[in-house]
């Protein structure tokens, strides 16, 4: 696992956007096959998406041959609801880039047969060729996508029940009323994320510090599902200084030293 540490979320987001663009460009230079990416929602990716939008407009990267799959969606929330992940993705990314509409995949939280919807999603990911890169954020309890504590680290796309903690944290988008946050969601599984050739996780702010310390220094555990990244051969966590505030000093120095050595 690599840990990239930047001063603040703005610098971390620039690093992430430029890294993703470089990966898209690198694949486009060697093959006509599409670049398949997993995408996330939340406040964390907003600045990264803003930089990717700028880069698309400046001609520095194109999403014309990118296929995306979002990691999760609430169950039962209308797609047109301002807090649906459909609305979020269009507002903060898809409406401003050149990714063809047919390449965009987001789970349908209102599907008449939710089990089939989740199974079909996994099949569509495989049909697209599998993920080149999965971009994710984390919850305060270390959940990745909506893989709450005690989710199987072998899980695949399915319907999940949100914890009360997550509903309380996410209630800031629902009039501060946890009861208005849907009780369930559809989410890719931990194993779906780890099936990607590469995983990049972003975490900013002191509220993520405990989860980041558990993910990096703690044991791999279903209690903190992002810790499963420890078993991935190409996992990167991008943090601001606040999010690494609970790491041991020696861990912090190690990751800084690795980055400095690789930059030479
Ligand atoms: C939700 C999403 C996660 C996201 C998390 C963190 O729970 N399901 O995918 O990582 O929120 O959100 P934020 O980036 O706003 O802290």
PDB file of C-alpha atoms and ligand atoms in Angstrom:
ATOM      1  CA  UNK A   1       0.000   0.000   0.000  1.00  0.00           C
ATOM      2  CA  UNK A   2       1.113   3.530  -0.789  1.00  0.00           C
ATOM      3  CA  UNK A   3       0.035   6.568   1.186  1.00  0.00           C
ATOM      4  CA  UNK A   4       0.285   9.962  -0.494  1.00  0.00           C
ATOM      5  CA  UNK A   5       0.119  12.855   1.974  1.00  0.00           C
ATOM      6  CA  UNK A   6      -0.569  16.427   0.926  1.00  0.00           C
ATOM      7  CA  UNK A   7      -1.051  19.603   2.951  1.00  0.00           C
ATOM      8  CA  UNK A   8      -4.795  19.973   2.412  1.00  0.00           C
ATOM      9  CA  UNK A   9      -7.720  18.608   0.407  1.00  0.00           C
ATOM     10  CA  UNK A  10      -7.056  20.996  -2.497  1.00  0.00           C
ATOM     11  CA  UNK A  11      -3.523  19.672  -3.039  1.00  0.00           C
ATOM     12  CA  UNK A  12      -4.620  16.064  -2.466  1.00  0.00           C
ATOM     13  CA  UNK A  13      -7.412  16.479  -5.020  1.00  0.00           C
ATOM     14  CA  UNK A  14      -5.033  17.884  -7.625  1.00  0.00           C
ATOM     15  CA  UNK A  15      -2.735  14.915  -7.108  1.00  0.00           C
ATOM     16  CA  UNK A  16      -5.655  12.497  -7.525  1.00  0.00           C
ATOM     17  CA  UNK A  17      -7.127  14.154 -10.618  1.00  0.00           C
ATOM     18  CA  UNK A  18      -3.754  14.317 -12.353  1.00  0.00           C
ATOM     19  CA  UNK A  19      -3.040  10.701 -11.447  1.00  0.00           C
ATOM     20  CA  UNK A  20      -6.356   9.520 -12.923  1.00  0.00           C
ATOM     21  CA  UNK A  21      -5.915  11.618 -16.076  1.00  0.00           C
ATOM     22  CA  UNK A  22      -2.410  10.221 -16.558  1.00  0.00           C
ATOM     23  CA  UNK A  23      -3.752   6.672 -16.265  1.00  0.00           C
ATOM     24  CA  UNK A  24      -6.516   7.347 -18.814  1.00  0.00           C
ATOM     25  CA  UNK A  25      -4.038   8.955 -21.217  1.00  0.00           C
ATOM     26  CA  UNK A  26      -1.504   6.181 -20.763  1.00  0.00           C
ATOM     27  CA  UNK A  27      -4.062   3.490 -21.692  1.00  0.00           C
ATOM     28  CA  UNK A  28      -5.404   5.543 -24.619  1.00  0.00           C
ATOM     29  CA  UNK A  29      -1.857   5.820 -25.999  1.00  0.00           C
ATOM     30  CA  UNK A  30      -1.395   2.056 -26.139  1.00  0.00           C
ATOM     31  CA  UNK A  31      -4.841   0.590 -26.948  1.00  0.00           C
ATOM     32  CA  UNK A  32      -8.344   1.377 -28.236  1.00  0.00           C
ATOM     33  CA  UNK A  33      -9.865  -0.530 -25.318  1.00  0.00           C
ATOM     34  CA  UNK A  34     -11.896   1.658 -22.967  1.00  0.00           C
ATOM     35  CA  UNK A  35     -10.615   2.756 -19.576  1.00  0.00           C
ATOM     36  CA  UNK A  36     -12.985   1.330 -16.964  1.00  0.00           C
ATOM     37  CA  UNK A  37     -13.241   3.325 -13.751  1.00  0.00           C
ATOM     38  CA  UNK A  38     -15.186   2.991 -10.507  1.00  0.00           C
ATOM     39  CA  UNK A  39     -16.421   6.304  -9.126  1.00  0.00           C
ATOM     40  CA  UNK A  40     -17.639   7.559  -5.784  1.00  0.00           C
ATOM     41  CA  UNK A  41     -19.800  10.316  -4.344  1.00  0.00           C
ATOM     42  CA  UNK A  42     -19.550  12.371  -1.144  1.00  0.00           C
ATOM     43  CA  UNK A  43     -17.899  15.692  -0.405  1.00  0.00           C
ATOM     44  CA  UNK A  44     -14.431  14.159  -0.751  1.00  0.00           C
ATOM     45  CA  UNK A  45     -14.251  13.730  -4.577  1.00  0.00           C
ATOM     46  CA  UNK A  46     -15.787  17.103  -5.476  1.00  0.00           C
ATOM     47  CA  UNK A  47     -12.477  18.953  -5.904  1.00  0.00           C
ATOM     48  CA  UNK A  48     -10.981  16.036  -7.824  1.00  0.00           C
ATOM     49  CA  UNK A  49     -13.957  16.049 -10.192  1.00  0.00           C
ATOM     50  CA  UNK A  50     -13.641  19.835 -10.601  1.00  0.00           C
ATOM     51  CA  UNK A  51     -10.024  19.442 -11.697  1.00  0.00           C
ATOM     52  CA  UNK A  52     -10.923  16.600 -14.090  1.00  0.00           C
ATOM     53  CA  UNK A  53     -13.618  18.847 -15.606  1.00  0.00           C
ATOM     54  CA  UNK A  54     -11.033  21.604 -16.059  1.00  0.00           C
ATOM     55  CA  UNK A  55      -8.654  19.136 -17.693  1.00  0.00           C
ATOM     56  CA  UNK A  56     -11.339  17.861 -20.093  1.00  0.00           C
ATOM     57  CA  UNK A  57     -12.218  21.419 -21.087  1.00  0.00           C
ATOM     58  CA  UNK A  58      -8.535  22.243 -21.569  1.00  0.00           C
ATOM     59  CA  UNK A  59      -8.075  19.163 -23.785  1.00  0.00           C
ATOM     60  CA  UNK A  60      -5.675  17.538 -21.313  1.00  0.00           C
ATOM     61  CA  UNK A  61      -7.772  14.365 -20.967  1.00  0.00           C
ATOM     62  CA  UNK A  62     -10.906  12.911 -22.551  1.00  0.00           C
ATOM     63  CA  UNK A  63     -13.598  10.613 -21.159  1.00  0.00           C
ATOM     64  CA  UNK A  64     -14.879   9.642 -24.659  1.00  0.00           C
ATOM     65  CA  UNK A  65     -13.435   6.162 -24.227  1.00  0.00           C
ATOM     66  CA  UNK A  66     -14.024   5.859 -20.484  1.00  0.00           C
ATOM     67  CA  UNK A  67     -16.675   3.560 -19.018  1.00  0.00           C
ATOM     68  CA  UNK A  68     -17.703   4.307 -15.443  1.00  0.00           C
ATOM     69  CA  UNK A  69     -19.535   2.420 -12.736  1.00  0.00           C
ATOM     70  CA  UNK A  70     -20.555   4.239  -9.587  1.00  0.00           C
ATOM     71  CA  UNK A  71     -20.078   2.394  -6.359  1.00  0.00           C
ATOM     72  CA  UNK A  72     -23.445   2.902  -4.687  1.00  0.00           C
ATOM     73  CA  UNK A  73     -26.923   4.416  -4.618  1.00  0.00           C
ATOM     74  CA  UNK A  74     -29.676   4.784  -2.034  1.00  0.00           C
ATOM     75  CA  UNK A  75     -32.627   2.392  -2.262  1.00  0.00           C
ATOM     76  CA  UNK A  76     -36.025   3.987  -2.820  1.00  0.00           C
ATOM     77  CA  UNK A  77     -34.838   7.560  -3.364  1.00  0.00           C
ATOM     78  CA  UNK A  78     -36.119   8.959  -6.685  1.00  0.00           C
ATOM     79  CA  UNK A  79     -33.289   9.461  -9.212  1.00  0.00           C
ATOM     80  CA  UNK A  80     -34.353  13.104  -9.505  1.00  0.00           C
ATOM     81  CA  UNK A  81     -33.965  13.693  -5.741  1.00  0.00           C
ATOM     82  CA  UNK A  82     -31.164  16.247  -5.263  1.00  0.00           C
ATOM     83  CA  UNK A  83     -29.357  13.878  -2.867  1.00  0.00           C
ATOM     84  CA  UNK A  84     -29.543  10.793  -5.069  1.00  0.00           C
ATOM     85  CA  UNK A  85     -26.126   9.715  -6.279  1.00  0.00           C
ATOM     86  CA  UNK A  86     -27.497   9.992  -9.832  1.00  0.00           C
ATOM     87  CA  UNK A  87     -28.117  13.710  -9.244  1.00  0.00           C
ATOM     88  CA  UNK A  88     -24.761  14.144  -7.533  1.00  0.00           C
ATOM     89  CA  UNK A  89     -22.753  12.587 -10.338  1.00  0.00           C
ATOM     90  CA  UNK A  90     -24.450  14.595 -13.057  1.00  0.00           C
ATOM     91  CA  UNK A  91     -24.080  17.835 -11.118  1.00  0.00           C
ATOM     92  CA  UNK A  92     -20.427  17.411 -10.167  1.00  0.00           C
ATOM     93  CA  UNK A  93     -19.027  15.459 -13.131  1.00  0.00           C
ATOM     94  CA  UNK A  94     -21.047  13.949 -15.973  1.00  0.00           C
ATOM     95  CA  UNK A  95     -22.816  17.136 -17.117  1.00  0.00           C
ATOM     96  CA  UNK A  96     -19.435  18.790 -17.684  1.00  0.00           C
ATOM     97  CA  UNK A  97     -17.293  16.117 -19.356  1.00  0.00           C
ATOM     98  CA  UNK A  98     -17.353  14.233 -22.655  1.00  0.00           C
ATOM     99  CA  UNK A  99     -18.161  10.742 -21.318  1.00  0.00           C
ATOM    100  CA  UNK A 100     -20.898   9.267 -23.572  1.00  0.00           C
ATOM    101  CA  UNK A 101     -24.194   8.781 -21.693  1.00  0.00           C
ATOM    102  CA  UNK A 102     -24.191   5.084 -22.636  1.00  0.00           C
ATOM    103  CA  UNK A 103     -20.881   4.589 -20.817  1.00  0.00           C
ATOM    104  CA  UNK A 104     -22.258   5.817 -17.481  1.00  0.00           C
ATOM    105  CA  UNK A 105     -23.481   3.145 -15.043  1.00  0.00           C
ATOM    106  CA  UNK A 106     -25.148   3.865 -11.715  1.00  0.00           C
ATOM    107  CA  UNK A 107     -27.107   1.298  -9.732  1.00  0.00           C
ATOM    108  CA  UNK A 108     -30.876   1.772  -9.973  1.00  0.00           C
ATOM    109  CA  UNK A 109     -32.044   2.051  -6.379  1.00  0.00           C
ATOM    110  CA  UNK A 110     -35.646   1.791  -7.559  1.00  0.00           C
ATOM    111  CA  UNK A 111     -35.225  -1.386  -9.599  1.00  0.00           C
ATOM    112  CA  UNK A 112     -38.265  -3.688  -9.357  1.00  0.00           C
ATOM    113  CA  UNK A 113     -35.944  -6.639  -8.732  1.00  0.00           C
ATOM    114  CA  UNK A 114     -33.049  -5.348  -6.576  1.00  0.00           C
ATOM    115  CA  UNK A 115     -31.267  -8.697  -6.451  1.00  0.00           C
ATOM    116  CA  UNK A 116     -31.233  -8.918 -10.244  1.00  0.00           C
ATOM    117  CA  UNK A 117     -30.141  -5.277 -10.514  1.00  0.00           C
ATOM    118  CA  UNK A 118     -27.084  -6.052  -8.361  1.00  0.00           C
ATOM    119  CA  UNK A 119     -26.259  -9.276 -10.205  1.00  0.00           C
ATOM    120  CA  UNK A 120     -26.589  -7.526 -13.572  1.00  0.00           C
ATOM    121  CA  UNK A 121     -24.244  -4.774 -12.361  1.00  0.00           C
ATOM    122  CA  UNK A 122     -21.517  -7.292 -11.587  1.00  0.00           C
ATOM    123  CA  UNK A 123     -22.030  -8.874 -15.031  1.00  0.00           C
ATOM    124  CA  UNK A 124     -21.819  -5.469 -16.733  1.00  0.00           C
ATOM    125  CA  UNK A 125     -18.521  -4.735 -14.970  1.00  0.00           C
ATOM    126  CA  UNK A 126     -17.104  -8.027 -16.241  1.00  0.00           C
ATOM    127  CA  UNK A 127     -18.498  -7.397 -19.755  1.00  0.00           C
ATOM    128  CA  UNK A 128     -16.756  -4.004 -19.800  1.00  0.00           C
ATOM    129  CA  UNK A 129     -13.447  -5.750 -19.099  1.00  0.00           C
ATOM    130  CA  UNK A 130     -13.155  -5.123 -15.352  1.00  0.00           C
ATOM    131  CA  UNK A 131     -11.910  -2.017 -13.591  1.00  0.00           C
ATOM    132  CA  UNK A 132      -8.637  -0.373 -14.510  1.00  0.00           C
ATOM    133  CA  UNK A 133      -8.965   1.870 -11.476  1.00  0.00           C
ATOM    134  CA  UNK A 134     -11.440   2.222  -8.636  1.00  0.00           C
ATOM    135  CA  UNK A 135     -11.683   5.638  -6.992  1.00  0.00           C
ATOM    136  CA  UNK A 136     -13.277   5.730  -3.556  1.00  0.00           C
ATOM    137  CA  UNK A 137     -13.780   7.742  -0.409  1.00  0.00           C
ATOM    138  CA  UNK A 138     -14.406   6.370   3.065  1.00  0.00           C
ATOM    139  CA  UNK A 139     -16.947   6.866   5.803  1.00  0.00           C
ATOM    140  CA  UNK A 140     -15.921   7.929   9.296  1.00  0.00           C
ATOM    141  CA  UNK A 141     -16.100   4.278  10.379  1.00  0.00           C
ATOM    142  CA  UNK A 142     -13.847   3.214   7.505  1.00  0.00           C
ATOM    143  CA  UNK A 143     -16.592   1.942   5.243  1.00  0.00           C
ATOM    144  CA  UNK A 144     -15.834   1.795   1.559  1.00  0.00           C
ATOM    145  CA  UNK A 145     -18.785   2.369  -0.787  1.00  0.00           C
ATOM    146  CA  UNK A 146     -21.611   1.356   1.574  1.00  0.00           C
ATOM    147  CA  UNK A 147     -19.779  -1.661   2.970  1.00  0.00           C
ATOM    148  CA  UNK A 148     -20.534  -0.953   6.581  1.00  0.00           C
ATOM    149  CA  UNK A 149     -18.687  -2.623   9.476  1.00  0.00           C
ATOM    150  CA  UNK A 150     -19.159  -6.404   9.414  1.00  0.00           C
ATOM    151  CA  UNK A 151     -19.599  -6.525   5.634  1.00  0.00           C
ATOM    152  CA  UNK A 152     -17.859  -9.549   4.211  1.00  0.00           C
ATOM    153  CA  UNK A 153     -14.513  -8.706   2.684  1.00  0.00           C
ATOM    154  CA  UNK A 154     -15.578 -11.119  -0.087  1.00  0.00           C
ATOM    155  CA  UNK A 155     -18.829  -9.220  -0.733  1.00  0.00           C
ATOM    156  CA  UNK A 156     -20.105  -8.323  -4.189  1.00  0.00           C
ATOM    157  CA  UNK A 157     -22.785  -5.872  -5.325  1.00  0.00           C
ATOM    158  CA  UNK A 158     -25.909  -6.201  -3.178  1.00  0.00           C
ATOM    159  CA  UNK A 159     -28.525  -4.405  -1.098  1.00  0.00           C
ATOM    160  CA  UNK A 160     -27.140  -3.271   2.257  1.00  0.00           C
ATOM    161  CA  UNK A 161     -28.679  -1.816   5.414  1.00  0.00           C
ATOM    162  CA  UNK A 162     -27.040   1.383   6.589  1.00  0.00           C
ATOM    163  CA  UNK A 163     -25.868   1.769  10.169  1.00  0.00           C
ATOM    164  CA  UNK A 164     -27.471   4.392  12.371  1.00  0.00           C
ATOM    165  CA  UNK A 165     -24.060   6.131  12.480  1.00  0.00           C
ATOM    166  CA  UNK A 166     -23.947   6.465   8.698  1.00  0.00           C
ATOM    167  CA  UNK A 167     -27.526   7.744   8.580  1.00  0.00           C
ATOM    168  CA  UNK A 168     -26.617  10.343  11.185  1.00  0.00           C
ATOM    169  CA  UNK A 169     -23.447  11.397   9.342  1.00  0.00           C
ATOM    170  CA  UNK A 170     -25.299  11.596   5.996  1.00  0.00           C
ATOM    171  CA  UNK A 171     -28.294  13.415   7.537  1.00  0.00           C
ATOM    172  CA  UNK A 172     -26.432  16.665   6.844  1.00  0.00           C
ATOM    173  CA  UNK A 173     -27.753  16.287   3.289  1.00  0.00           C
ATOM    174  CA  UNK A 174     -31.297  15.444   4.480  1.00  0.00           C
ATOM    175  CA  UNK A 175     -32.383  18.412   6.654  1.00  0.00           C
ATOM    176  CA  UNK A 176     -30.239  16.996   9.508  1.00  0.00           C
ATOM    177  CA  UNK A 177     -32.874  14.306  10.029  1.00  0.00           C
ATOM    178  CA  UNK A 178     -31.418  10.743  10.066  1.00  0.00           C
ATOM    179  CA  UNK A 179     -34.938   9.360   9.506  1.00  0.00           C
ATOM    180  CA  UNK A 180     -34.972  11.038   6.086  1.00  0.00           C
ATOM    181  CA  UNK A 181     -31.806   9.182   5.043  1.00  0.00           C
ATOM    182  CA  UNK A 182     -32.835   5.980   3.238  1.00  0.00           C
ATOM    183  CA  UNK A 183     -32.312   2.939   5.458  1.00  0.00           C
ATOM    184  CA  UNK A 184     -30.880   0.865   2.631  1.00  0.00           C
ATOM    185  CA  UNK A 185     -28.581   1.235  -0.318  1.00  0.00           C
ATOM    186  CA  UNK A 186     -27.200  -0.804  -3.184  1.00  0.00           C
ATOM    187  CA  UNK A 187     -23.448  -1.032  -3.062  1.00  0.00           C
ATOM    188  CA  UNK A 188     -20.619  -2.723  -4.853  1.00  0.00           C
ATOM    189  CA  UNK A 189     -18.920  -5.146  -2.498  1.00  0.00           C
ATOM    190  CA  UNK A 190     -15.458  -5.031  -0.989  1.00  0.00           C
ATOM    191  CA  UNK A 191     -14.398  -7.758  -3.427  1.00  0.00           C
ATOM    192  CA  UNK A 192     -15.843  -5.742  -6.330  1.00  0.00           C
ATOM    193  CA  UNK A 193     -13.608  -2.804  -5.399  1.00  0.00           C
ATOM    194  CA  UNK A 194     -10.594  -5.055  -4.887  1.00  0.00           C
ATOM    195  CA  UNK A 195     -11.155  -6.689  -8.299  1.00  0.00           C
ATOM    196  CA  UNK A 196      -9.816  -3.469  -9.862  1.00  0.00           C
ATOM    197  CA  UNK A 197      -6.263  -3.465 -11.196  1.00  0.00           C
ATOM    198  CA  UNK A 198      -5.675  -0.432  -9.023  1.00  0.00           C
ATOM    199  CA  UNK A 199      -7.557   1.209  -6.132  1.00  0.00           C
ATOM    200  CA  UNK A 200      -7.208   4.865  -5.094  1.00  0.00           C
ATOM    201  CA  UNK A 201      -8.897   5.926  -1.865  1.00  0.00           C
ATOM    202  CA  UNK A 202      -9.187   9.556  -0.775  1.00  0.00           C
ATOM    203  CA  UNK A 203      -9.617  10.678   2.846  1.00  0.00           C
ATOM    204  CA  UNK A 204      -9.553  14.273   4.016  1.00  0.00           C
ATOM    205  CA  UNK A 205     -10.066  15.910   7.383  1.00  0.00           C
ATOM    206  CA  UNK A 206      -9.620  14.896  11.004  1.00  0.00           C
ATOM    207  CA  UNK A 207     -12.979  13.070  11.034  1.00  0.00           C
ATOM    208  CA  UNK A 208     -11.357  10.368   8.900  1.00  0.00           C
ATOM    209  CA  UNK A 209      -8.171  10.113  11.003  1.00  0.00           C
ATOM    210  CA  UNK A 210      -9.212   7.152  13.163  1.00  0.00           C
ATOM    211  CA  UNK A 211     -10.456   5.168  10.184  1.00  0.00           C
ATOM    212  CA  UNK A 212      -7.243   5.886   8.269  1.00  0.00           C
ATOM    213  CA  UNK A 213      -5.062   4.735  11.178  1.00  0.00           C
ATOM    214  CA  UNK A 214      -7.157   1.558  11.482  1.00  0.00           C
ATOM    215  CA  UNK A 215      -6.989   0.924   7.738  1.00  0.00           C
ATOM    216  CA  UNK A 216      -3.232   1.401   7.485  1.00  0.00           C
ATOM    217  CA  UNK A 217      -1.872   0.196  10.828  1.00  0.00           C
ATOM    218  CA  UNK A 218      -4.642  -2.003  12.157  1.00  0.00           C
ATOM    219  CA  UNK A 219      -5.386  -5.598  11.216  1.00  0.00           C
ATOM    220  CA  UNK A 220      -7.353  -6.321   8.051  1.00  0.00           C
ATOM    221  CA  UNK A 221     -10.857  -6.520   9.428  1.00  0.00           C
ATOM    222  CA  UNK A 222     -14.504  -6.466   8.406  1.00  0.00           C
ATOM    223  CA  UNK A 223     -14.920  -3.855  11.154  1.00  0.00           C
ATOM    224  CA  UNK A 224     -13.129  -1.302   8.956  1.00  0.00           C
ATOM    225  CA  UNK A 225     -13.801  -2.480   5.426  1.00  0.00           C
ATOM    226  CA  UNK A 226     -11.269  -0.182   3.732  1.00  0.00           C
ATOM    227  CA  UNK A 227      -8.572  -2.132   5.629  1.00  0.00           C
ATOM    228  CA  UNK A 228      -9.094  -4.842   2.976  1.00  0.00           C
ATOM    229  CA  UNK A 229      -6.934  -2.647   0.755  1.00  0.00           C
ATOM    230  CA  UNK A 230      -3.980  -4.145   2.636  1.00  0.00           C
ATOM    231  CA  UNK A 231      -4.454  -7.286   0.530  1.00  0.00           C
ATOM    232  CA  UNK A 232      -4.465  -5.429  -2.787  1.00  0.00           C
ATOM    233  CA  UNK A 233      -1.239  -5.316  -4.807  1.00  0.00           C
ATOM    234  CA  UNK A 234      -1.846  -1.755  -6.038  1.00  0.00           C
ATOM    235  CA  UNK A 235      -3.651   0.228  -3.388  1.00  0.00           C
ATOM    236  CA  UNK A 236      -3.061   3.936  -2.765  1.00  0.00           C
ATOM    237  CA  UNK A 237      -4.578   6.125  -0.067  1.00  0.00           C
ATOM    238  CA  UNK A 238      -4.448   9.883  -0.687  1.00  0.00           C
ATOM    239  CA  UNK A 239      -4.756  11.934   2.501  1.00  0.00           C
ATOM    240  CA  UNK A 240      -4.422  15.465   3.711  1.00  0.00           C
ATOM    241  CA  UNK A 241      -2.385  16.147   6.841  1.00  0.00           C
ATOM    242  CA  UNK A 242      -5.479  16.116   9.055  1.00  0.00           C
ATOM    243  CA  UNK A 243      -6.513  12.636   7.943  1.00  0.00           C
ATOM    244  CA  UNK A 244      -3.135  11.139   8.911  1.00  0.00           C
ATOM    245  CA  UNK A 245      -3.241  12.774  12.351  1.00  0.00           C
ATOM    246  CA  UNK A 246      -3.698   9.439  14.149  1.00  0.00           C
ATOM    247  CA  UNK A 247      -0.911   7.593  12.298  1.00  0.00           C
ATOM    248  CA  UNK A 248       2.227   6.719  14.236  1.00  0.00           C
ATOM    249  CA  UNK A 249       5.039   9.193  13.589  1.00  0.00           C
ATOM    250  CA  UNK A 250       7.175   6.405  12.164  1.00  0.00           C
ATOM    251  CA  UNK A 251       4.434   5.328   9.736  1.00  0.00           C
ATOM    252  CA  UNK A 252       4.031   8.927   8.599  1.00  0.00           C
ATOM    253  CA  UNK A 253       7.798   9.276   8.063  1.00  0.00           C
ATOM    254  CA  UNK A 254       7.937   5.993   6.160  1.00  0.00           C
ATOM    255  CA  UNK A 255       5.275   6.964   3.637  1.00  0.00           C
ATOM    256  CA  UNK A 256       6.874  10.383   3.143  1.00  0.00           C
ATOM    257  CA  UNK A 257      10.273   8.745   2.620  1.00  0.00           C
ATOM    258  CA  UNK A 258       8.887   6.279   0.064  1.00  0.00           C
ATOM    259  CA  UNK A 259       7.346   9.099  -1.946  1.00  0.00           C
ATOM    260  CA  UNK A 260      10.520  11.179  -1.816  1.00  0.00           C
ATOM    261  CA  UNK A 261      12.626   8.202  -2.925  1.00  0.00           C
ATOM    262  CA  UNK A 262      10.294   7.367  -5.824  1.00  0.00           C
ATOM    263  CA  UNK A 263      10.253  10.993  -6.991  1.00  0.00           C
ATOM    264  CA  UNK A 264      14.054  10.889  -7.540  1.00  0.00           C
TER     265      UNK A 264
HETATM  266  C1  LIG B   1     -21.115   7.781   1.868  1.00  0.00           C
HETATM  267  C2  LIG B   1     -20.745   7.029   0.593  1.00  0.00           C
HETATM  268  C3  LIG B   1     -19.278   6.686   0.557  1.00  0.00           C
HETATM  269  C4  LIG B   1     -18.446   7.921   0.856  1.00  0.00           C
HETATM  270  C5  LIG B   1     -18.817   8.431   2.233  1.00  0.00           C
HETATM  271  C6  LIG B   1     -17.972   9.611   2.678  1.00  0.00           C
HETATM  272  O1  LIG B   1     -21.285   6.944   2.953  1.00  0.00           O
HETATM  273  N1  LIG B   1     -21.490   5.826   0.444  1.00  0.00           N
HETATM  274  O2  LIG B   1     -18.964   6.163  -0.716  1.00  0.00           O
HETATM  275  O3  LIG B   1     -17.094   7.591   0.762  1.00  0.00           O
HETATM  276  O4  LIG B   1     -20.187   8.797   2.211  1.00  0.00           O
HETATM  277  O5  LIG B   1     -18.529  10.816   2.320  1.00  0.00           O
HETATM  278  P1  LIG B   1     -17.753  12.184   2.405  1.00  0.00           P
HETATM  279  O6  LIG B   1     -16.787  12.185   1.262  1.00  0.00           O
HETATM  280  O7  LIG B   1     -18.810  13.222   2.238  1.00  0.00           O
HETATM  281  O8  LIG B   1     -17.068  12.230   3.718  1.00  0.00           O
END
